[in-house]
Coordinates of C-alpha atoms in Angstrom, one line a residue:
Chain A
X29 CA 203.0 44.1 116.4
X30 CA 202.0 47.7 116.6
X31 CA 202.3 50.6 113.7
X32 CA 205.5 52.4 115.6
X33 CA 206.5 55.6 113.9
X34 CA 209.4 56.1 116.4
X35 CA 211.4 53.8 114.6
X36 CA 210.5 56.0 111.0
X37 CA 211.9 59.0 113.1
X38 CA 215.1 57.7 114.6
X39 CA 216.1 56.6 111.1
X40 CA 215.0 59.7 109.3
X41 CA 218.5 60.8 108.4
X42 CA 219.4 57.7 106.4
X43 CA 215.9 57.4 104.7
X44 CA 216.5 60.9 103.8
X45 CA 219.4 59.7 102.3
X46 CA 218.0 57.1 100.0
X47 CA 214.9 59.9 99.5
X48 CA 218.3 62.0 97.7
X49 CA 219.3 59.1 95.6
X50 CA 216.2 58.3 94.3
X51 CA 215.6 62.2 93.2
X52 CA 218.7 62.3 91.8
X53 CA 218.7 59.2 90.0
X54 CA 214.8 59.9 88.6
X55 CA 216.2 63.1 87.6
X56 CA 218.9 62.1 86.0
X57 CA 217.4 59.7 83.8
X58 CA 214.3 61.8 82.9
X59 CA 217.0 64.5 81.9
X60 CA 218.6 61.8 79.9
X61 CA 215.9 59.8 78.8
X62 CA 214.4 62.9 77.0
X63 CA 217.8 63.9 75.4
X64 CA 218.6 60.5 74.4
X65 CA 214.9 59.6 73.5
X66 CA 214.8 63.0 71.3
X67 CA 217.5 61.9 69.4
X68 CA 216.7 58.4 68.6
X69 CA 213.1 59.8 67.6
X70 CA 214.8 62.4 65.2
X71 CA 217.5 60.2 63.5
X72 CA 214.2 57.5 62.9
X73 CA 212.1 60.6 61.4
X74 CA 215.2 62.1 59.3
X75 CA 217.7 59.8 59.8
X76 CA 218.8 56.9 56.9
X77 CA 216.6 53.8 56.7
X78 CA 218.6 51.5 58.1
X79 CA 219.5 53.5 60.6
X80 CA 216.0 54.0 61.8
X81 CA 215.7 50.0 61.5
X82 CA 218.5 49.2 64.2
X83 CA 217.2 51.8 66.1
X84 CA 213.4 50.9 65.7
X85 CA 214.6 46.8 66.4
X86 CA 216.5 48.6 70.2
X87 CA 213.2 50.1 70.8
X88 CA 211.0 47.2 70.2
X89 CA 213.6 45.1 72.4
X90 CA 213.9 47.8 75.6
X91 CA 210.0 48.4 75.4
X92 CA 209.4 44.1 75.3
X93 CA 211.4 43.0 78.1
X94 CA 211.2 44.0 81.6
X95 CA 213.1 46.5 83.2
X96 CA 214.1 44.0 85.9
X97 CA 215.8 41.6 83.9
X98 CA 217.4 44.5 81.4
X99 CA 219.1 45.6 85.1
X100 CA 219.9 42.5 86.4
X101 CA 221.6 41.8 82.7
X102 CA 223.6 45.1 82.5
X103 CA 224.9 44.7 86.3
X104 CA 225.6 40.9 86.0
X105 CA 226.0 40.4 82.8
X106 CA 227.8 43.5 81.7
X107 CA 230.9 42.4 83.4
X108 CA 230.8 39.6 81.0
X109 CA 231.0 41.7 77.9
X110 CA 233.4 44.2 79.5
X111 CA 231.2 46.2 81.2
X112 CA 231.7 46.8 84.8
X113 CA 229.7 49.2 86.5
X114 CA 229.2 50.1 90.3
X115 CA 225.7 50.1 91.2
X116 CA 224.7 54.0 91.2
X117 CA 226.2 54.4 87.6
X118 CA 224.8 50.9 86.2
X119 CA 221.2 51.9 87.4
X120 CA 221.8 55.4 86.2
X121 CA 222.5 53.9 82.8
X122 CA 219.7 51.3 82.9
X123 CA 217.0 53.3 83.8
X124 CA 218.1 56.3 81.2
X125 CA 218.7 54.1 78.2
X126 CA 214.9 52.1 79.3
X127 CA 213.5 55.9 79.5
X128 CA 214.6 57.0 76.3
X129 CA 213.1 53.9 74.4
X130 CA 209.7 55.0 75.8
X131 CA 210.6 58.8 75.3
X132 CA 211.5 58.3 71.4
X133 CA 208.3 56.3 70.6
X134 CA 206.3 59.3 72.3
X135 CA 208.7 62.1 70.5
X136 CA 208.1 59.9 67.1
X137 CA 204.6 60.3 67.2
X138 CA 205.1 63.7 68.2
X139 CA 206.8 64.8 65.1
X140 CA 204.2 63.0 63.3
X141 CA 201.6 64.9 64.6
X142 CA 202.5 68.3 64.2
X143 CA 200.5 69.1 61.0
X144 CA 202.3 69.3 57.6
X145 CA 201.1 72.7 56.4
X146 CA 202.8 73.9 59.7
X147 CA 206.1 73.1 58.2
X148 CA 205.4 73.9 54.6
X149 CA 204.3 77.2 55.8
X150 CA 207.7 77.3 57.4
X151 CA 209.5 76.5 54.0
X152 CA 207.5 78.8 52.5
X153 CA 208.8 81.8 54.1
X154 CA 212.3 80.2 53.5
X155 CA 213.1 77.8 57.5
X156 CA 216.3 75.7 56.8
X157 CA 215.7 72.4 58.0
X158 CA 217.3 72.6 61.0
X159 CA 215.5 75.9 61.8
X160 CA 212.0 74.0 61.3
X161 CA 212.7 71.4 63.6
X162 CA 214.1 74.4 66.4
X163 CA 211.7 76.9 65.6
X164 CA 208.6 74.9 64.9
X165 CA 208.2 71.2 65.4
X166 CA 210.2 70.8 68.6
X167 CA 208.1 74.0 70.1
X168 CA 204.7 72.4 68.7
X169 CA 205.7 68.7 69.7
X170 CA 206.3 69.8 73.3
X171 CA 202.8 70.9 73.7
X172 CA 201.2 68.0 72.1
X173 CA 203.4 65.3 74.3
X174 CA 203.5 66.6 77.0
X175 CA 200.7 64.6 78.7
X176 CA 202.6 61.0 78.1
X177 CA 206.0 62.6 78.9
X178 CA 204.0 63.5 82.6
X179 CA 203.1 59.9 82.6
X180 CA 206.4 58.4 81.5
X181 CA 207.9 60.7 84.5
X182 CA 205.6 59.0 87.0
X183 CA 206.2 55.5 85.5
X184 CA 209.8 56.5 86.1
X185 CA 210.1 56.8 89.4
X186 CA 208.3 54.1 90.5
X187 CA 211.1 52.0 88.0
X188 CA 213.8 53.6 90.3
X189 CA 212.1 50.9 93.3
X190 CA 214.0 48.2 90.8
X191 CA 217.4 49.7 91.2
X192 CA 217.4 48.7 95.2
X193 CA 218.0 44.8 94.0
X194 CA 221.7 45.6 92.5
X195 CA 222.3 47.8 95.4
X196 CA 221.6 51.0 94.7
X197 CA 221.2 53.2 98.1
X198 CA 217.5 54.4 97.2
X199 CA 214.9 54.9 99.1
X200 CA 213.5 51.4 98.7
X201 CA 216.5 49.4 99.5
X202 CA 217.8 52.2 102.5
X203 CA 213.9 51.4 104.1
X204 CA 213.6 47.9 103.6
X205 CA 216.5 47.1 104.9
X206 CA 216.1 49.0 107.7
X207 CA 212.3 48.0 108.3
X208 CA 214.1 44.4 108.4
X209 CA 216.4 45.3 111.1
X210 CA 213.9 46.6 113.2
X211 CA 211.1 43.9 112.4
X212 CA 208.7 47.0 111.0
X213 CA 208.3 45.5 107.6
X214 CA 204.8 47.1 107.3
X215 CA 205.7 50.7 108.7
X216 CA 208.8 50.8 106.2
X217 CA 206.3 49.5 103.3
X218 CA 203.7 52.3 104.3
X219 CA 206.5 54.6 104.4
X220 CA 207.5 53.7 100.9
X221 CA 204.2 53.9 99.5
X222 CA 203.6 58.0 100.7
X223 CA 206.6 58.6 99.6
X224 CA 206.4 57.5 96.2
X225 CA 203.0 58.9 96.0
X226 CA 204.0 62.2 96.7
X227 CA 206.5 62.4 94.5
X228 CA 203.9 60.8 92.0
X229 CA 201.4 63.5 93.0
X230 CA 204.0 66.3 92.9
X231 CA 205.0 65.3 89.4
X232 CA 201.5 65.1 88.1
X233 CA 201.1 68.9 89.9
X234 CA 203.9 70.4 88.3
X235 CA 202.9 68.6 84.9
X236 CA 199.2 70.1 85.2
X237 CA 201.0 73.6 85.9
X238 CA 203.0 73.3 82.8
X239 CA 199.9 72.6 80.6
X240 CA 197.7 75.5 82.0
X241 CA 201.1 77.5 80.9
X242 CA 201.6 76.5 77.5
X243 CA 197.3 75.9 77.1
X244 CA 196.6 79.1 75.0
X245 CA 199.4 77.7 72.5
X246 CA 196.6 74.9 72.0
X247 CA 196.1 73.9 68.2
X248 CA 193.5 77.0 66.9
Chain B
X11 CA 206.1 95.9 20.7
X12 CA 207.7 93.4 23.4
X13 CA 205.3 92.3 25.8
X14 CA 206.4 92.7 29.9
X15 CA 208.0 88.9 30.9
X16 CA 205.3 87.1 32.7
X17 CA 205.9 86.6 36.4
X18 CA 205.7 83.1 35.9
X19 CA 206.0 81.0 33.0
X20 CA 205.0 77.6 33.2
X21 CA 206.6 75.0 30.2
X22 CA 204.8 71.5 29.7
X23 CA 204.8 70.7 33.2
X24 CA 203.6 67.1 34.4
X25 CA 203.3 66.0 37.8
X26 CA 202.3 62.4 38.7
X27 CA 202.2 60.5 42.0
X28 CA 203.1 57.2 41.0
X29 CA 201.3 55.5 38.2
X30 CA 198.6 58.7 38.6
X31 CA 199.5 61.5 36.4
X32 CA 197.5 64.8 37.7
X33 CA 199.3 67.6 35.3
X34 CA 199.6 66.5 31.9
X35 CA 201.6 69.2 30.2
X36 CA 200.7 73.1 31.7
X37 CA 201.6 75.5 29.4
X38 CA 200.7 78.7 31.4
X39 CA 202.1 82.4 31.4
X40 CA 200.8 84.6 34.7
X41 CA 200.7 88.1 34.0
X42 CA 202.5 90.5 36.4
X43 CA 201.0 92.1 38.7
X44 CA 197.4 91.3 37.8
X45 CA 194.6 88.7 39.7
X46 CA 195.0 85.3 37.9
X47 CA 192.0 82.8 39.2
X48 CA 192.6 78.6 39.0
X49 CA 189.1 77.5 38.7
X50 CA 187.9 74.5 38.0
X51 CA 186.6 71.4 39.5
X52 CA 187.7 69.1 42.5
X53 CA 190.8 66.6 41.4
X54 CA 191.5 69.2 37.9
X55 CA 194.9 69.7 39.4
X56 CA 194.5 73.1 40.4
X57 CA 196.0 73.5 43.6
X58 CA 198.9 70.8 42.7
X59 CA 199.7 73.6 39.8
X60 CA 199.7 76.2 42.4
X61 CA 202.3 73.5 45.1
X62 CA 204.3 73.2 42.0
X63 CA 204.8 77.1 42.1
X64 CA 205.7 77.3 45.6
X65 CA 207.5 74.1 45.3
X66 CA 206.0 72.6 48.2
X67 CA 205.6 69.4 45.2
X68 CA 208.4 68.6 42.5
X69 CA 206.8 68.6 39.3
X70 CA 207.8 65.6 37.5
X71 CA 208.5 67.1 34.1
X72 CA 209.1 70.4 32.3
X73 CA 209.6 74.0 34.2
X74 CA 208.4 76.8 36.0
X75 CA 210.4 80.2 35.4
X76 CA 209.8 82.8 38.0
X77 CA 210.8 86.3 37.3
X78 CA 212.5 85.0 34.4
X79 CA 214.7 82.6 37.0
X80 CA 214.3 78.9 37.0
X81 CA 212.6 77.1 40.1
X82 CA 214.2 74.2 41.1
X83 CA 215.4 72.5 38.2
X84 CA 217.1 74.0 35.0
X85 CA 216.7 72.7 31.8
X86 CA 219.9 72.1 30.5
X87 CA 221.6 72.1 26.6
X88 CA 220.3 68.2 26.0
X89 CA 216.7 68.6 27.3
X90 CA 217.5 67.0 30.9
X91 CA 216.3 68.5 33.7
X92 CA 218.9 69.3 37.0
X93 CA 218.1 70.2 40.1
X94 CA 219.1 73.9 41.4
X95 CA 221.1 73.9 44.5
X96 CA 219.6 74.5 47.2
X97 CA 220.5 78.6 47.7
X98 CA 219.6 79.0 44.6
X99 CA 216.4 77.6 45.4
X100 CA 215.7 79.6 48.3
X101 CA 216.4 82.4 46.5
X102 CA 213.7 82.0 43.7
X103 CA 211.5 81.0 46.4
X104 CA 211.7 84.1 48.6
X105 CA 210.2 86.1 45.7
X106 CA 206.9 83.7 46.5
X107 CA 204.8 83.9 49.4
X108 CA 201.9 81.6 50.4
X109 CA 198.8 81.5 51.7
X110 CA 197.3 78.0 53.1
X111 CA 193.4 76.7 53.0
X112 CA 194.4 75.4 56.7
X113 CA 196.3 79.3 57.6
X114 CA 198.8 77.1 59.1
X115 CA 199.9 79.8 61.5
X116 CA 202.2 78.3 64.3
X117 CA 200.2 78.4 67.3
X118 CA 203.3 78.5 69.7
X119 CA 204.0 82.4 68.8
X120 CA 201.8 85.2 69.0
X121 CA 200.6 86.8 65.7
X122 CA 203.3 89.1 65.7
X123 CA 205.8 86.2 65.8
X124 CA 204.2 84.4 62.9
X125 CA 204.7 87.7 60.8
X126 CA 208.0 88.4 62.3
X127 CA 209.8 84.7 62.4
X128 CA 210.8 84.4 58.9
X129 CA 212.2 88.4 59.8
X130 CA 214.5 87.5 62.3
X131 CA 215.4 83.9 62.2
X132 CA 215.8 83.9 58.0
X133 CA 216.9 87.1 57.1
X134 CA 218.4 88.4 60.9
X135 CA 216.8 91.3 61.3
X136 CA 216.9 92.6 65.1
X137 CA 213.5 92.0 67.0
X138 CA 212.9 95.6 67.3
X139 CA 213.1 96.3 63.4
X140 CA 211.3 92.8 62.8
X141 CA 208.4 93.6 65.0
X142 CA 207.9 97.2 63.5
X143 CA 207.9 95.9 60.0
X144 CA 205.9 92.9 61.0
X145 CA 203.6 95.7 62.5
X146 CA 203.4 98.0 59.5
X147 CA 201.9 94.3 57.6
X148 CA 199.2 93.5 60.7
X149 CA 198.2 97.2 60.4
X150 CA 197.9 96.6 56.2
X151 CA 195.6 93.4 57.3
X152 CA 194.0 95.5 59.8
X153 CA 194.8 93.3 62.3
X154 CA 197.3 95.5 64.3
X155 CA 195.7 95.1 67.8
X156 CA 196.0 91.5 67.8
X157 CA 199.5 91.5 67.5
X158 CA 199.8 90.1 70.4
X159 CA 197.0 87.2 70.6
X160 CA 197.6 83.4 70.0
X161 CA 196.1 81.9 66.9
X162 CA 193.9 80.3 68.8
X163 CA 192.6 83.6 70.6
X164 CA 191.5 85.3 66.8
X165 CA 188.6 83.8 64.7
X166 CA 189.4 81.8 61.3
X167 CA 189.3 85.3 59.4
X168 CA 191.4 86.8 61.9
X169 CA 194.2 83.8 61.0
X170 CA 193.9 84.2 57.2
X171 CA 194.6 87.7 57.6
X172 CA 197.8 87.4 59.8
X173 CA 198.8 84.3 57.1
X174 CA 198.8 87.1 54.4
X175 CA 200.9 89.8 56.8
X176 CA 203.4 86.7 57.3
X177 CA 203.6 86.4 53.4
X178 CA 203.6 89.9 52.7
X179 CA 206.5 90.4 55.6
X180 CA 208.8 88.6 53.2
X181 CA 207.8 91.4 50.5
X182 CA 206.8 88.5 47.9
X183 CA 207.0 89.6 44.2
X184 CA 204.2 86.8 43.9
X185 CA 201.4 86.1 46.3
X186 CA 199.7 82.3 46.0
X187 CA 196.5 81.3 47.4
X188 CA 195.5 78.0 47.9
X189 CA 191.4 78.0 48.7
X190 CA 192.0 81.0 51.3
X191 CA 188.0 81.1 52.2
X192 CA 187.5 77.5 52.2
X193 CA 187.6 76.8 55.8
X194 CA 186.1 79.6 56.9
X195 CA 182.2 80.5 57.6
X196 CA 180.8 82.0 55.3
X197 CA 180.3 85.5 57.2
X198 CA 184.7 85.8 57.8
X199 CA 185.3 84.9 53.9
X200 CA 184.2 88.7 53.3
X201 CA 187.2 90.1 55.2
X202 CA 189.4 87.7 54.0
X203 CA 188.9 88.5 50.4
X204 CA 188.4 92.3 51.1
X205 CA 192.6 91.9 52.0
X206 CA 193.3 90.3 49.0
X207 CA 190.8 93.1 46.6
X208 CA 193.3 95.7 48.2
X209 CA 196.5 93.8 47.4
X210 CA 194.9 93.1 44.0
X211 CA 194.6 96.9 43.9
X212 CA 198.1 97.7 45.0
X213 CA 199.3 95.6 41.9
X214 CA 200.2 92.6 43.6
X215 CA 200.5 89.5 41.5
X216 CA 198.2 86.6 42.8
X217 CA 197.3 83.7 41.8
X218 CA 194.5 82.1 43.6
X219 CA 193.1 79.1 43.6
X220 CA 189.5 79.4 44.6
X221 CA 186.0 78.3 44.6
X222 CA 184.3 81.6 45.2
X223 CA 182.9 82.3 41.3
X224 CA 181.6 85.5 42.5
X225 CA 185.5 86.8 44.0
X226 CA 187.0 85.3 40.6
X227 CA 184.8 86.7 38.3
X228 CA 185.3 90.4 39.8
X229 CA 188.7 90.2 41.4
X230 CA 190.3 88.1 38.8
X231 CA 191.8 89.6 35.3
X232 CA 192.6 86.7 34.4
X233 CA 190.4 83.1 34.7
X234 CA 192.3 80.1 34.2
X235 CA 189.9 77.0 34.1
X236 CA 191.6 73.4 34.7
X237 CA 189.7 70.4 34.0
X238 CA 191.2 66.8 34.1
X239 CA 195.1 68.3 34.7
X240 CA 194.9 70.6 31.6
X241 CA 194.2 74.4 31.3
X242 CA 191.0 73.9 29.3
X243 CA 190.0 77.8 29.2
X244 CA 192.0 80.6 30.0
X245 CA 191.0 84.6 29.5
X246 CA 189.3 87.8 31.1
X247 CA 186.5 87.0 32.8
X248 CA 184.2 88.6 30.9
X249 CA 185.0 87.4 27.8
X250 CA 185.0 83.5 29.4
X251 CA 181.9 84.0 31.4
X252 CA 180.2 85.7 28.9
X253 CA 177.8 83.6 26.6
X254 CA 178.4 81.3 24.2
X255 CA 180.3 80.0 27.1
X256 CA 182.5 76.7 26.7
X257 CA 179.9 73.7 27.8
X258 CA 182.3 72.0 30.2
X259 CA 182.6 76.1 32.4
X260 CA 178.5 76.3 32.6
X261 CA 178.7 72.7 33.8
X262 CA 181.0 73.3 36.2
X263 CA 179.2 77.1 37.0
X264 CA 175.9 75.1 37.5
X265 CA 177.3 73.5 41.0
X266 CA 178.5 76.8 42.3
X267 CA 175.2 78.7 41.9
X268 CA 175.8 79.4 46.0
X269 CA 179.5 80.9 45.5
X270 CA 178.3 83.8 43.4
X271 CA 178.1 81.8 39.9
X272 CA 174.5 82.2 39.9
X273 CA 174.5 86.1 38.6
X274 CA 177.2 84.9 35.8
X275 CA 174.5 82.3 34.6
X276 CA 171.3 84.3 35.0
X277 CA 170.3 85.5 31.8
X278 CA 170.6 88.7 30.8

């Protein structure tokens, strides 16, 4: 068996296909993730206790299992409980709600971070508490998690691979299948691997370019 | 005669933190615009007194009056204390400005928008008015062409200084300082308390807590010594650093001779 491109180039229109679901899809969650991870981590920091306990026990449950069976539950077992999803949304769902329990645990130590004479300051020239959270711990949280929200974007998309096993038309189920129809199992695997290191790689870049920006607002 | 009303009036004020009781029972005027010093060894409660008047901490019992109006709690007919609500608050508060040990400028906006953010997102003034009055304070700190730096671009010194033009934005009746030198080298605490002299001068009230003898002794008016959560000694410098001096003050002057409390104890 030879390394034969050809078949990589005949196909390109459908692998760029799954390339445009699995953007959009990573996208997606990360967009979601962050919005629905923010709000977890601010109703467990200002939220009522026990509240923060059922949201804390979620957490602890989404972080502790894999992402595999949480997927294969929600697209099999939703059904059961009423949920019925076609593939696209149910991934969409399962990847974002996975995201966000990773996204409030680094948003929670986030607001714990920022340093308490930054907000008393702010009370001090008369901040409401909504304002302080806008105006000064969301802006100083950013810079400080930005780092692990880079690394929880790479870890991401390589999670959206999982999706191609309840049929979602990404790149990893759109190549595989076709590197079995074609007998070039190890092209399509080499294939899959660039491109999800590229998109790693591009991530990291524009994650690197966003802390050079934001750098002189370092902690004096 | 009737005397002016104090700017503040502090009434048997406790403050514990759990079992721990730190303030047992202030009973403190502060003069208006005059320099009062808190002195007085680590753990004497001084800079808990001076939270208490910013009411960054809820003293546990009794009450603070500020320009005559109560802070935070009221003391009503039957000796119970209850809680202002919380515009009221604010409003008692804006006469107060503060100035941090740490500077606690936010180090997301420049030093223009630390002056200015209370300006525009408290009281809604446009950006353009906001940033020439928030000007008009950098240029009182001398700090005017770093308006538009980072906190992390200007030297401790340079911070403290645009922490005061962000509390004097606000135009405070009251300016508190908690340690304002204490993190900084010893070469930037000049500037820093060169500021505060000329506020002092303007007829600002302050009240600083501080462990720079040498600042307290010639800024002050007014020396307020704490020891164990009590005001122990409280007068005009000269008259409290004069000899005979209380035993507990030269003990404590002893372990400052480096912060100017040597020339107090020299002999004459």
């Amino acid at each position: 068996m030879s390394f034969d491109l050809a078949v990589v180039v005949a196909a390109l229109p459908a692998i760029l296909a799954g390339l445009q679901v699995t953007l959009g899809i990573w996208l997606a969650a990360l967009a979601l993730g962050i919005g629905l991870g923010f709000a977890v981590a601010a109703l467990r920091h200002f939220g009522p206790g026990p509240l923060g306990l059922a949201l804390r026990l979620a957490v602890e449950v989404l972080r502790g299992t894999p992402f595999l069976i949480q997927i294969f539950l929600l697209y099999f077992g939703g059904p059961f409980v009423g949920i019925r999803l076609d593939p696209v949304p149910a991934g969409l769902l399962g990847l974002s709600v996975y995201a966000a329990a990773y996204f409030s645990e680094i948003f929670r130590a986030g607001f714990v971070a920022v340093p308490r004479g930054h907000v008393e300051a702010a009370q001090c020239v008369g901040l409401s508490r909504a304002q302080i959270v806008r105006r000064i711990l969301v802006p100083e949280m950013t810079m400080l998690v930005l780092p692990q929200c880079v690394n929880m974007a790479v870890i991401l998309v390589k999670e959206t691979a999982i999706l191609s096993i309840i049929a979602v038309p990404e790149a990893t189920a759109v190549i595989s299948a076709l590197g079995s129809q074609q007998y070039a199992f190890v092209e399509s695997l080499f294939l899959l691997a660039l491109i999800y290191w590229l998109l790693v790689e591009a991530c990291g870049w524009a994650g690197r370019a966003l802390e050079r920006r934001l750098s002189k607002f370092r902690f004096a | 005669m009737t005397l002016p009303a104090p700017a503040i009036a502090i009434r048997r004020l406790c403050k514990s933190y759990g079992q721990t009781e730190v303030l047992h029972g202030i009973d403190l005027e502060i003069a208006r615009g005059a320099t009062t010093c808190l002195i007085g060894p680590s753990g004497s409660g001084k800079s808990t007194l001076l939270r208490c008047i910013a009411f960054l901490e809820e003293a546990t019992s009794g009450t603070i009056l500020v320009n005559g109006q109560p802070l935070g709690f009221e003391e009503q007919a039957d000796g119970r204390r209850r809680r202002l609500p919380q515009a009221r608050i604010r409003e008692v508060r804006s006469g107060i400005g503060m100035v941090f040990q740490q500077f606690n400028l936010w180090p997301h906006m420049t030093a223009l928008g630390n002056v200015t953010e209370a300006l525009v997102t408290v009281q809604g003034l446009s950006r353009r008015e906001a940033g020439e009055r928030g000007m008009a304070q950098l240029r009182r700190v001398g700090l005017e062409a770093r308006a538009r730096h980072y906190p992390s671009e200007l030297s401790g010194g340079q911070q403290q200084r645009v922490a005061i033009a962000r509390a004097l934005a606000l135009e405070p009746k009251i300016l508190l300082f908690d340690e304002p030198t204490a993190s900084l080298d010893p070469e930037l605490t000049g500037e820093v308390l060169n500021v505060m002299r000329d506020l002092g001068d303007e007829g600002m009230t302050m009240v600083v807590v501080t462990h720079e003898i040498g600042f307290a002794a010639t800024v002050g008016q007014r020396i307020v010594f704490l020891d164990h959560g009590r005001v122990l000694l409280n007068g005009p410098p000269a008259e409290l650093f004069a000899p005979p001096r209380h035993p507990r003050l030269t003990q404590f002057l002893e372990t400052y001779l480096d912060r100017g409390a040597a020339m107090l104890l020299k002999p004459a």
